[in-house]
Amino acid sequence: MSFQPTIVGAHLYFERHGEVLLGLRPPDALFGAHAWHVPAGHVERESARACAVREAAEELGITVAEPDLELVHTVHLRGREGGLPRLQLFFRVHRWSGEPQLREPDRCVEWRWWPLRALPDPMVEYTVAALEGMAHGWPYTDMGWSR
């Protein structure tokens, strides 16, 4: 058995007044084109929490402190055929300062608050799985792995 690297993603779950913050990916995105997704990014030689803090600032212009992040769900995803596996970590943001701004229009064309009971379509598939898992109190979901 050989070593296979895994891509780690840090995802931010912002909720206020029963609504979740989602961004619309551009139609020409390599992944999740024209689908809604939570703010997220790849971990780059940093902790997952540090990545989440960085992404909040870069993507949204929002300030988040690491102690205000709570790991609430993990999705272990086997991607497209031949693609690397991915570990998607979802952090609930308990406190933040600022309002979402469109800071990276090449990665997100709109930010919007959506009622948890009326989410948009289409959404990134593993984001739907994570939101469902969180609603049920499940800490973990796996997708795309043969049984």
Short mmCIF file of N, CA, C and O in Angstrom, two decimals:
data_model
loop_
_atom_site.label_atom_id
_atom_site.label_comp_id
_atom_site.label_asym_id
_atom_site.label_seq_id
_atom_site.Cartn_x
_atom_site.Cartn_y
_atom_site.Cartn_z
N MET A 1 0.85 -1.17 0.00
CA MET A 1 0.00 0.00 0.00
C MET A 1 0.90 1.24 0.00
O MET A 1 1.80 1.35 0.80
N SER A 2 0.60 2.17 -0.87
CA SER A 2 1.41 3.38 -0.96
C SER A 2 0.70 4.55 -0.29
O SER A 2 -0.51 4.58 -0.15
N PHE A 3 1.51 5.52 0.09
CA PHE A 3 1.00 6.74 0.73
C PHE A 3 0.25 7.56 -0.30
O PHE A 3 0.70 7.75 -1.42
N GLN A 4 -0.90 8.08 0.09
CA GLN A 4 -1.67 8.97 -0.78
C GLN A 4 -1.99 10.24 -0.01
O GLN A 4 -2.65 10.19 1.02
N PRO A 5 -1.50 11.37 -0.48
CA PRO A 5 -1.77 12.62 0.24
C PRO A 5 -3.27 12.94 0.23
O PRO A 5 -4.01 12.48 -0.64
N THR A 6 -3.68 13.73 1.19
CA THR A 6 -5.07 14.16 1.31
C THR A 6 -5.10 15.68 1.36
O THR A 6 -4.33 16.29 2.10
N ILE A 7 -5.98 16.28 0.60
CA ILE A 7 -6.17 17.72 0.63
C ILE A 7 -7.09 18.04 1.80
O ILE A 7 -8.12 17.38 1.99
N VAL A 8 -6.73 19.04 2.59
CA VAL A 8 -7.54 19.45 3.72
C VAL A 8 -8.16 20.81 3.43
O VAL A 8 -7.46 21.75 3.04
N GLY A 9 -9.47 20.91 3.61
CA GLY A 9 -10.18 22.16 3.43
C GLY A 9 -10.76 22.65 4.75
O GLY A 9 -11.22 21.84 5.56
N ALA A 10 -10.71 23.95 4.98
CA ALA A 10 -11.32 24.56 6.16
C ALA A 10 -12.53 25.36 5.69
O ALA A 10 -12.42 26.20 4.80
N HIS A 11 -13.68 25.07 6.28
CA HIS A 11 -14.95 25.68 5.89
C HIS A 11 -15.54 26.45 7.06
O HIS A 11 -15.46 26.01 8.20
N LEU A 12 -16.13 27.58 6.75
CA LEU A 12 -16.69 28.46 7.77
C LEU A 12 -18.21 28.39 7.74
O LEU A 12 -18.83 28.67 6.70
N TYR A 13 -18.79 28.04 8.87
CA TYR A 13 -20.24 27.98 9.00
C TYR A 13 -20.69 29.18 9.83
O TYR A 13 -20.58 29.18 11.05
N PHE A 14 -21.15 30.23 9.12
CA PHE A 14 -21.69 31.42 9.76
C PHE A 14 -23.21 31.26 9.81
O PHE A 14 -23.84 31.05 8.77
N GLU A 15 -23.78 31.37 11.00
CA GLU A 15 -25.23 31.32 11.14
C GLU A 15 -25.69 32.48 12.01
O GLU A 15 -25.07 32.78 13.02
N ARG A 16 -26.76 33.14 11.55
CA ARG A 16 -27.38 34.18 12.36
C ARG A 16 -28.88 34.20 12.06
O ARG A 16 -29.28 34.06 10.90
N HIS A 17 -29.65 34.28 13.10
CA HIS A 17 -31.11 34.35 12.98
C HIS A 17 -31.67 33.20 12.12
O HIS A 17 -32.57 33.41 11.30
N GLY A 18 -31.11 32.00 12.25
CA GLY A 18 -31.60 30.84 11.50
C GLY A 18 -31.21 30.83 10.04
O GLY A 18 -31.78 30.07 9.26
N GLU A 19 -30.24 31.66 9.67
CA GLU A 19 -29.78 31.70 8.28
C GLU A 19 -28.28 31.41 8.22
O GLU A 19 -27.53 31.74 9.13
N VAL A 20 -27.87 30.79 7.12
CA VAL A 20 -26.47 30.43 6.91
C VAL A 20 -25.92 31.27 5.74
O VAL A 20 -26.65 31.54 4.78
N LEU A 21 -24.66 31.66 5.85
CA LEU A 21 -24.02 32.43 4.79
C LEU A 21 -23.48 31.49 3.72
O LEU A 21 -22.71 30.58 4.01
N LEU A 22 -23.91 31.73 2.47
CA LEU A 22 -23.45 30.94 1.33
C LEU A 22 -22.99 31.88 0.22
O LEU A 22 -23.53 32.98 0.06
N GLY A 23 -22.01 31.40 -0.55
CA GLY A 23 -21.52 32.15 -1.69
C GLY A 23 -21.80 31.39 -2.98
O GLY A 23 -21.76 30.17 -3.01
N LEU A 24 -22.10 32.13 -4.03
CA LEU A 24 -22.35 31.54 -5.34
C LEU A 24 -21.06 31.49 -6.13
O LEU A 24 -20.42 32.52 -6.38
N ARG A 25 -20.65 30.27 -6.50
CA ARG A 25 -19.42 30.09 -7.26
C ARG A 25 -19.66 30.53 -8.70
O ARG A 25 -20.75 30.38 -9.22
N PRO A 26 -18.63 31.07 -9.36
CA PRO A 26 -18.81 31.56 -10.73
C PRO A 26 -19.07 30.41 -11.71
O PRO A 26 -18.69 29.27 -11.46
N PRO A 27 -19.70 30.72 -12.84
CA PRO A 27 -20.03 29.68 -13.82
C PRO A 27 -18.80 29.01 -14.44
O PRO A 27 -18.90 27.89 -14.92
N ASP A 28 -17.64 29.67 -14.39
CA ASP A 28 -16.43 29.08 -14.99
C ASP A 28 -15.51 28.45 -13.94
O ASP A 28 -14.36 28.12 -14.23
N ALA A 29 -15.99 28.26 -12.71
CA ALA A 29 -15.17 27.65 -11.65
C ALA A 29 -14.83 26.21 -12.01
O ALA A 29 -15.65 25.49 -12.59
N LEU A 30 -13.61 25.79 -11.67
CA LEU A 30 -13.20 24.41 -11.95
C LEU A 30 -13.97 23.41 -11.10
O LEU A 30 -14.16 22.27 -11.51
N PHE A 31 -14.40 23.83 -9.92
CA PHE A 31 -15.19 22.96 -9.04
C PHE A 31 -16.43 23.70 -8.57
O PHE A 31 -16.35 24.87 -8.19
N GLY A 32 -17.56 23.04 -8.63
CA GLY A 32 -18.79 23.63 -8.11
C GLY A 32 -19.28 24.83 -8.88
O GLY A 32 -19.86 25.75 -8.30
N ALA A 33 -19.09 24.82 -10.19
CA ALA A 33 -19.51 25.96 -11.00
C ALA A 33 -20.99 26.26 -10.80
O ALA A 33 -21.83 25.37 -10.82
N HIS A 34 -21.29 27.53 -10.56
CA HIS A 34 -22.64 28.06 -10.40
C HIS A 34 -23.43 27.32 -9.31
O HIS A 34 -24.63 27.09 -9.43
N ALA A 35 -22.73 26.93 -8.24
CA ALA A 35 -23.37 26.28 -7.08
C ALA A 35 -23.05 27.10 -5.83
O ALA A 35 -22.04 27.80 -5.77
N TRP A 36 -23.90 26.98 -4.84
CA TRP A 36 -23.73 27.68 -3.57
C TRP A 36 -22.87 26.86 -2.64
O TRP A 36 -22.96 25.63 -2.62
N HIS A 37 -22.04 27.55 -1.83
CA HIS A 37 -21.09 26.88 -0.96
C HIS A 37 -20.75 27.80 0.21
O HIS A 37 -20.85 29.02 0.08
N VAL A 38 -20.37 27.23 1.33
CA VAL A 38 -19.92 28.05 2.46
C VAL A 38 -18.53 28.61 2.17
O VAL A 38 -17.81 28.06 1.33
N PRO A 39 -18.13 29.69 2.83
CA PRO A 39 -16.76 30.19 2.64
C PRO A 39 -15.76 29.10 3.04
O PRO A 39 -15.95 28.42 4.05
N ALA A 40 -14.71 28.96 2.24
CA ALA A 40 -13.77 27.86 2.48
C ALA A 40 -12.46 28.11 1.76
O ALA A 40 -12.36 28.96 0.88
N GLY A 41 -11.47 27.30 2.13
CA GLY A 41 -10.19 27.35 1.45
C GLY A 41 -9.34 26.15 1.82
O GLY A 41 -9.65 25.42 2.76
N HIS A 42 -8.29 25.94 1.04
CA HIS A 42 -7.35 24.85 1.31
C HIS A 42 -6.35 25.26 2.38
O HIS A 42 -5.86 26.39 2.37
N VAL A 43 -6.05 24.33 3.25
CA VAL A 43 -5.03 24.54 4.28
C VAL A 43 -3.67 24.59 3.58
O VAL A 43 -3.33 23.69 2.81
N GLU A 44 -2.89 25.64 3.85
CA GLU A 44 -1.61 25.87 3.19
C GLU A 44 -0.50 26.06 4.22
O GLU A 44 -0.24 27.18 4.64
N ARG A 45 0.14 24.98 4.66
CA ARG A 45 1.24 25.06 5.63
C ARG A 45 0.85 25.89 6.86
O ARG A 45 1.58 26.79 7.29
N GLU A 46 -0.36 25.62 7.37
CA GLU A 46 -0.92 26.32 8.52
C GLU A 46 -1.91 25.36 9.18
O GLU A 46 -2.27 24.34 8.59
N SER A 47 -2.35 25.69 10.36
CA SER A 47 -3.38 24.86 10.99
C SER A 47 -4.72 25.11 10.27
O SER A 47 -4.90 26.14 9.60
N ALA A 48 -5.64 24.20 10.44
CA ALA A 48 -6.95 24.35 9.82
C ALA A 48 -7.66 25.59 10.37
O ALA A 48 -8.32 26.33 9.63
N ARG A 49 -7.51 25.84 11.68
CA ARG A 49 -8.14 27.03 12.27
C ARG A 49 -7.51 28.31 11.69
O ARG A 49 -8.21 29.27 11.39
N ALA A 50 -6.20 28.32 11.56
CA ALA A 50 -5.52 29.49 10.98
C ALA A 50 -6.00 29.71 9.54
O ALA A 50 -6.19 30.86 9.12
N CYS A 51 -6.20 28.63 8.82
CA CYS A 51 -6.71 28.73 7.45
C CYS A 51 -8.10 29.36 7.44
O CYS A 51 -8.39 30.25 6.64
N ALA A 52 -8.97 28.91 8.35
CA ALA A 52 -10.32 29.45 8.41
C ALA A 52 -10.30 30.95 8.71
O ALA A 52 -11.04 31.73 8.09
N VAL A 53 -9.45 31.36 9.63
CA VAL A 53 -9.31 32.79 9.97
C VAL A 53 -8.83 33.57 8.75
O VAL A 53 -9.37 34.64 8.41
N ARG A 54 -7.82 33.03 8.07
CA ARG A 54 -7.28 33.70 6.87
C ARG A 54 -8.34 33.81 5.78
O ARG A 54 -8.52 34.87 5.17
N GLU A 55 -9.07 32.73 5.54
CA GLU A 55 -10.08 32.75 4.48
C GLU A 55 -11.21 33.73 4.80
O GLU A 55 -11.73 34.38 3.89
N ALA A 56 -11.60 33.83 6.07
CA ALA A 56 -12.64 34.79 6.44
C ALA A 56 -12.21 36.20 6.06
O ALA A 56 -13.00 36.99 5.52
N ALA A 57 -10.95 36.53 6.32
CA ALA A 57 -10.43 37.86 5.99
C ALA A 57 -10.31 38.04 4.48
O ALA A 57 -10.74 39.06 3.93
N GLU A 58 -9.71 37.04 3.80
CA GLU A 58 -9.46 37.17 2.35
C GLU A 58 -10.75 37.17 1.54
O GLU A 58 -10.91 37.99 0.63
N GLU A 59 -11.65 36.22 1.82
CA GLU A 59 -12.85 36.07 1.00
C GLU A 59 -13.96 37.04 1.35
O GLU A 59 -14.73 37.45 0.50
N LEU A 60 -14.06 37.35 2.67
CA LEU A 60 -15.23 38.09 3.15
C LEU A 60 -14.93 39.45 3.74
O LEU A 60 -15.83 40.26 3.94
N GLY A 61 -13.66 39.69 4.12
CA GLY A 61 -13.34 40.92 4.83
C GLY A 61 -13.86 40.89 6.26
O GLY A 61 -14.11 41.93 6.86
N ILE A 62 -14.03 39.69 6.82
CA ILE A 62 -14.55 39.50 8.17
C ILE A 62 -13.42 39.06 9.09
O ILE A 62 -12.58 38.25 8.70
N THR A 63 -13.40 39.60 10.30
CA THR A 63 -12.39 39.23 11.29
C THR A 63 -12.95 38.15 12.21
O THR A 63 -14.04 38.31 12.78
N VAL A 64 -12.20 37.06 12.31
CA VAL A 64 -12.56 35.92 13.16
C VAL A 64 -11.32 35.57 13.98
O VAL A 64 -10.20 35.61 13.47
N ALA A 65 -11.52 35.21 15.24
CA ALA A 65 -10.42 34.75 16.09
C ALA A 65 -10.51 33.22 16.23
O ALA A 65 -11.62 32.68 16.30
N GLU A 66 -9.36 32.56 16.26
CA GLU A 66 -9.34 31.10 16.35
C GLU A 66 -10.17 30.54 17.50
O GLU A 66 -10.88 29.55 17.31
N PRO A 67 -10.15 31.14 18.70
CA PRO A 67 -10.96 30.59 19.79
C PRO A 67 -12.47 30.63 19.52
O PRO A 67 -13.23 29.94 20.18
N ASP A 68 -12.89 31.42 18.53
CA ASP A 68 -14.32 31.52 18.20
C ASP A 68 -14.75 30.51 17.14
O ASP A 68 -15.87 30.59 16.63
N LEU A 69 -13.87 29.57 16.82
CA LEU A 69 -14.17 28.52 15.85
C LEU A 69 -14.38 27.20 16.57
O LEU A 69 -13.56 26.81 17.41
N GLU A 70 -15.45 26.51 16.22
CA GLU A 70 -15.74 25.19 16.80
C GLU A 70 -15.88 24.19 15.66
O GLU A 70 -16.73 24.38 14.77
N LEU A 71 -15.08 23.13 15.69
CA LEU A 71 -15.21 22.07 14.68
C LEU A 71 -16.53 21.36 14.91
O LEU A 71 -16.75 20.78 15.96
N VAL A 72 -17.43 21.41 13.91
CA VAL A 72 -18.76 20.83 14.08
C VAL A 72 -19.04 19.69 13.11
O VAL A 72 -19.99 18.93 13.33
N HIS A 73 -18.27 19.55 12.06
CA HIS A 73 -18.50 18.44 11.13
C HIS A 73 -17.26 18.21 10.27
O HIS A 73 -16.54 19.16 9.94
N THR A 74 -17.07 16.96 9.90
CA THR A 74 -15.98 16.57 9.01
C THR A 74 -16.56 15.72 7.88
O THR A 74 -17.35 14.81 8.13
N VAL A 75 -16.18 16.04 6.65
CA VAL A 75 -16.57 15.23 5.49
C VAL A 75 -15.28 14.67 4.90
O VAL A 75 -14.37 15.41 4.55
N HIS A 76 -15.21 13.34 4.81
CA HIS A 76 -14.08 12.67 4.15
C HIS A 76 -14.59 12.27 2.77
O HIS A 76 -15.47 11.43 2.64
N LEU A 77 -14.02 12.88 1.76
CA LEU A 77 -14.56 12.83 0.41
C LEU A 77 -13.56 12.19 -0.55
O LEU A 77 -12.39 12.58 -0.57
N ARG A 78 -14.04 11.24 -1.29
CA ARG A 78 -13.25 10.71 -2.40
C ARG A 78 -13.77 11.41 -3.64
O ARG A 78 -14.92 11.24 -4.04
N GLY A 79 -12.93 12.19 -4.24
CA GLY A 79 -13.34 13.02 -5.37
C GLY A 79 -13.43 12.25 -6.67
O GLY A 79 -13.57 11.03 -6.70
N ARG A 80 -13.31 12.99 -7.72
CA ARG A 80 -13.37 12.43 -9.07
C ARG A 80 -12.36 11.31 -9.23
O ARG A 80 -11.36 11.24 -8.52
N GLU A 81 -12.62 10.45 -10.18
CA GLU A 81 -11.72 9.33 -10.46
C GLU A 81 -10.29 9.84 -10.65
O GLU A 81 -10.04 10.74 -11.44
N GLY A 82 -9.38 9.28 -9.89
CA GLY A 82 -7.99 9.68 -9.98
C GLY A 82 -7.64 10.90 -9.15
O GLY A 82 -6.47 11.24 -9.02
N GLY A 83 -8.64 11.58 -8.59
CA GLY A 83 -8.38 12.75 -7.78
C GLY A 83 -7.95 12.37 -6.37
O GLY A 83 -8.15 11.24 -5.93
N LEU A 84 -7.35 13.31 -5.68
CA LEU A 84 -6.91 13.06 -4.32
C LEU A 84 -8.10 13.09 -3.36
O LEU A 84 -9.04 13.84 -3.56
N PRO A 85 -8.03 12.29 -2.30
CA PRO A 85 -9.08 12.38 -1.28
C PRO A 85 -9.01 13.74 -0.58
O PRO A 85 -7.96 14.38 -0.55
N ARG A 86 -10.13 14.13 -0.01
CA ARG A 86 -10.22 15.43 0.65
C ARG A 86 -10.87 15.26 2.02
O ARG A 86 -11.82 14.51 2.16
N LEU A 87 -10.32 15.98 2.97
CA LEU A 87 -10.88 16.03 4.31
C LEU A 87 -11.39 17.45 4.50
O LEU A 87 -10.60 18.40 4.51
N GLN A 88 -12.71 17.60 4.58
CA GLN A 88 -13.34 18.91 4.67
C GLN A 88 -13.78 19.15 6.11
O GLN A 88 -14.64 18.44 6.61
N LEU A 89 -13.18 20.14 6.75
CA LEU A 89 -13.47 20.45 8.14
C LEU A 89 -14.39 21.68 8.20
O LEU A 89 -14.05 22.72 7.64
N PHE A 90 -15.51 21.53 8.88
CA PHE A 90 -16.49 22.61 8.98
C PHE A 90 -16.45 23.20 10.39
O PHE A 90 -16.67 22.50 11.37
N PHE A 91 -16.16 24.50 10.45
CA PHE A 91 -16.06 25.22 11.72
C PHE A 91 -17.23 26.19 11.87
O PHE A 91 -17.44 27.05 11.01
N ARG A 92 -17.97 26.04 12.96
CA ARG A 92 -19.00 27.03 13.30
C ARG A 92 -18.28 28.26 13.85
O ARG A 92 -17.39 28.14 14.69
N VAL A 93 -18.66 29.43 13.35
CA VAL A 93 -18.07 30.68 13.81
C VAL A 93 -19.02 31.26 14.86
O VAL A 93 -20.16 31.61 14.54
N HIS A 94 -18.55 31.32 16.10
CA HIS A 94 -19.40 31.81 17.18
C HIS A 94 -19.45 33.33 17.27
O HIS A 94 -20.48 33.89 17.65
N ARG A 95 -18.35 34.00 16.93
CA ARG A 95 -18.30 35.47 16.94
C ARG A 95 -17.44 35.93 15.78
O ARG A 95 -16.46 35.28 15.43
N TRP A 96 -17.79 37.07 15.25
CA TRP A 96 -17.01 37.69 14.19
C TRP A 96 -17.32 39.17 14.16
O TRP A 96 -18.30 39.63 14.74
N SER A 97 -16.47 39.91 13.46
CA SER A 97 -16.76 41.34 13.26
C SER A 97 -16.69 41.64 11.77
O SER A 97 -15.84 41.11 11.05
N GLY A 98 -17.60 42.48 11.34
CA GLY A 98 -17.69 42.85 9.93
C GLY A 98 -18.87 42.17 9.26
O GLY A 98 -19.50 41.29 9.82
N GLU A 99 -19.13 42.63 8.05
CA GLU A 99 -20.19 42.07 7.21
C GLU A 99 -19.54 41.53 5.94
O GLU A 99 -18.54 42.06 5.47
N PRO A 100 -20.13 40.47 5.37
CA PRO A 100 -19.54 39.87 4.17
C PRO A 100 -19.41 40.87 3.02
O PRO A 100 -20.35 41.61 2.73
N GLN A 101 -18.23 40.88 2.43
CA GLN A 101 -17.95 41.70 1.26
C GLN A 101 -17.49 40.77 0.14
O GLN A 101 -16.89 39.74 0.40
N LEU A 102 -17.72 41.18 -1.08
CA LEU A 102 -17.28 40.41 -2.23
C LEU A 102 -15.82 40.78 -2.53
O LEU A 102 -15.55 41.77 -3.21
N ARG A 103 -14.88 40.02 -1.95
CA ARG A 103 -13.45 40.36 -2.03
C ARG A 103 -12.73 39.58 -3.13
O ARG A 103 -11.64 39.98 -3.53
N GLU A 104 -13.27 38.44 -3.55
CA GLU A 104 -12.63 37.61 -4.58
C GLU A 104 -13.67 37.23 -5.63
O GLU A 104 -14.14 36.10 -5.67
N PRO A 105 -14.04 38.18 -6.50
CA PRO A 105 -15.12 37.92 -7.46
C PRO A 105 -14.81 36.82 -8.47
O PRO A 105 -15.72 36.31 -9.11
N ASP A 106 -13.54 36.44 -8.59
CA ASP A 106 -13.19 35.33 -9.47
C ASP A 106 -13.52 33.99 -8.82
O ASP A 106 -13.57 32.95 -9.49
N ARG A 107 -13.77 33.97 -7.50
CA ARG A 107 -14.08 32.73 -6.77
C ARG A 107 -15.51 32.71 -6.24
O ARG A 107 -16.03 31.64 -5.91
N CYS A 108 -16.12 33.88 -6.11
CA CYS A 108 -17.48 33.98 -5.58
C CYS A 108 -18.11 35.23 -6.18
O CYS A 108 -17.54 36.31 -6.10
N VAL A 109 -19.29 35.07 -6.77
CA VAL A 109 -19.94 36.22 -7.42
C VAL A 109 -21.01 36.87 -6.55
O VAL A 109 -21.48 37.96 -6.87
N GLU A 110 -21.38 36.21 -5.42
CA GLU A 110 -22.40 36.78 -4.54
C GLU A 110 -22.37 36.07 -3.19
O GLU A 110 -22.19 34.86 -3.12
N TRP A 111 -22.53 36.83 -2.11
CA TRP A 111 -22.74 36.28 -0.76
C TRP A 111 -24.18 36.57 -0.38
O TRP A 111 -24.67 37.67 -0.60
N ARG A 112 -24.82 35.57 0.24
CA ARG A 112 -26.20 35.76 0.67
C ARG A 112 -26.49 34.89 1.88
O ARG A 112 -26.00 33.78 2.00
N TRP A 113 -27.33 35.42 2.77
CA TRP A 113 -27.82 34.66 3.93
C TRP A 113 -29.06 33.89 3.49
O TRP A 113 -29.99 34.47 2.93
N TRP A 114 -29.06 32.58 3.75
CA TRP A 114 -30.17 31.71 3.35
C TRP A 114 -30.79 31.06 4.59
O TRP A 114 -30.07 30.55 5.45
N PRO A 115 -32.14 30.99 4.65
CA PRO A 115 -32.78 30.27 5.74
C PRO A 115 -32.39 28.78 5.68
O PRO A 115 -32.37 28.18 4.60
N LEU A 116 -32.08 28.22 6.83
CA LEU A 116 -31.67 26.81 6.88
C LEU A 116 -32.75 25.88 6.35
O LEU A 116 -32.46 24.78 5.89
N ARG A 117 -33.99 26.31 6.39
CA ARG A 117 -35.10 25.48 5.92
C ARG A 117 -35.46 25.77 4.46
O ARG A 117 -36.41 25.19 3.94
N ALA A 118 -34.73 26.65 3.82
CA ALA A 118 -35.01 27.01 2.42
C ALA A 118 -33.69 27.30 1.71
O ALA A 118 -33.46 28.41 1.23
N LEU A 119 -32.83 26.30 1.63
CA LEU A 119 -31.51 26.47 1.01
C LEU A 119 -31.64 26.51 -0.51
O LEU A 119 -32.56 25.92 -1.08
N PRO A 120 -30.69 27.18 -1.18
CA PRO A 120 -30.77 27.31 -2.63
C PRO A 120 -30.39 26.02 -3.35
O PRO A 120 -29.83 25.10 -2.76
N ASP A 121 -30.67 26.00 -4.62
CA ASP A 121 -30.29 24.88 -5.49
C ASP A 121 -29.73 25.48 -6.75
O ASP A 121 -30.34 26.41 -7.30
N PRO A 122 -28.59 25.01 -7.22
CA PRO A 122 -27.79 23.90 -6.69
C PRO A 122 -26.82 24.35 -5.60
O PRO A 122 -26.44 25.52 -5.53
N MET A 123 -26.42 23.37 -4.79
CA MET A 123 -25.38 23.58 -3.79
C MET A 123 -24.30 22.53 -4.02
O MET A 123 -24.56 21.47 -4.58
N VAL A 124 -23.08 22.83 -3.56
CA VAL A 124 -22.00 21.85 -3.59
C VAL A 124 -22.47 20.64 -2.77
O VAL A 124 -22.95 20.81 -1.64
N GLU A 125 -22.35 19.46 -3.33
CA GLU A 125 -22.92 18.25 -2.74
C GLU A 125 -22.42 17.96 -1.32
O GLU A 125 -23.20 17.64 -0.43
N TYR A 126 -21.12 18.09 -1.10
CA TYR A 126 -20.63 17.77 0.24
C TYR A 126 -21.01 18.85 1.25
O TYR A 126 -21.08 18.59 2.45
N THR A 127 -21.31 20.07 0.79
CA THR A 127 -21.81 21.10 1.68
C THR A 127 -23.21 20.73 2.17
O THR A 127 -23.52 20.87 3.36
N VAL A 128 -24.04 20.23 1.28
CA VAL A 128 -25.37 19.76 1.66
C VAL A 128 -25.25 18.65 2.70
O VAL A 128 -25.95 18.65 3.71
N ALA A 129 -24.33 17.70 2.45
CA ALA A 129 -24.13 16.59 3.39
C ALA A 129 -23.67 17.10 4.75
O ALA A 129 -24.14 16.61 5.79
N ALA A 130 -22.79 18.08 4.77
CA ALA A 130 -22.30 18.62 6.04
C ALA A 130 -23.41 19.35 6.79
O ALA A 130 -23.57 19.17 8.01
N LEU A 131 -24.20 20.16 6.09
CA LEU A 131 -25.30 20.88 6.74
C LEU A 131 -26.32 19.90 7.31
O LEU A 131 -26.83 20.09 8.42
N GLU A 132 -26.60 18.85 6.57
CA GLU A 132 -27.52 17.81 7.06
C GLU A 132 -26.94 17.12 8.29
O GLU A 132 -27.62 16.90 9.28
N GLY A 133 -25.65 16.78 8.23
CA GLY A 133 -24.99 16.15 9.36
C GLY A 133 -25.03 17.03 10.60
O GLY A 133 -25.32 16.56 11.70
N MET A 134 -24.76 18.32 10.42
CA MET A 134 -24.80 19.24 11.55
C MET A 134 -26.20 19.33 12.14
O MET A 134 -26.37 19.36 13.36
N ALA A 135 -27.22 19.36 11.27
CA ALA A 135 -28.61 19.45 11.75
C ALA A 135 -28.98 18.24 12.60
O ALA A 135 -29.80 18.35 13.51
N HIS A 136 -28.38 17.09 12.30
CA HIS A 136 -28.66 15.85 13.05
C HIS A 136 -27.69 15.62 14.20
O HIS A 136 -27.81 14.64 14.91
N GLY A 137 -26.68 16.49 14.32
CA GLY A 137 -25.69 16.31 15.38
C GLY A 137 -24.64 15.26 15.08
O GLY A 137 -23.95 14.79 15.97
N TRP A 138 -24.52 14.88 13.81
CA TRP A 138 -23.52 13.90 13.41
C TRP A 138 -22.17 14.60 13.23
O TRP A 138 -22.08 15.63 12.56
N PRO A 139 -21.09 14.05 13.74
CA PRO A 139 -19.79 14.71 13.60
C PRO A 139 -19.06 14.39 12.29
O PRO A 139 -18.11 15.07 11.93
N TYR A 140 -19.53 13.35 11.55
CA TYR A 140 -18.73 12.85 10.43
C TYR A 140 -19.64 12.32 9.32
O TYR A 140 -20.64 11.66 9.58
N THR A 141 -19.21 12.58 8.08
CA THR A 141 -19.85 12.03 6.88
C THR A 141 -18.72 11.59 5.95
O THR A 141 -17.74 12.32 5.81
N ASP A 142 -18.89 10.44 5.30
CA ASP A 142 -17.97 10.12 4.21
C ASP A 142 -18.76 10.00 2.93
O ASP A 142 -19.93 9.64 2.93
N MET A 143 -18.10 10.34 1.83
CA MET A 143 -18.76 10.34 0.52
C MET A 143 -17.80 9.79 -0.54
O MET A 143 -16.61 10.11 -0.52
N GLY A 144 -18.33 8.98 -1.44
CA GLY A 144 -17.57 8.52 -2.59
C GLY A 144 -16.64 7.35 -2.35
O GLY A 144 -15.92 6.93 -3.26
N TRP A 145 -16.64 6.81 -1.15
CA TRP A 145 -15.80 5.66 -0.85
C TRP A 145 -16.60 4.39 -1.07
O TRP A 145 -17.75 4.30 -0.67
N SER A 146 -16.00 3.40 -1.74
CA SER A 146 -16.71 2.14 -1.93
C SER A 146 -16.78 1.38 -0.61
O SER A 146 -15.88 1.45 0.22
N ARG A 147 -17.83 0.71 -0.44
CA ARG A 147 -18.07 -0.02 0.82
C ARG A 147 -17.67 -1.46 0.68
O ARG A 147 -17.73 -2.08 -0.26
#
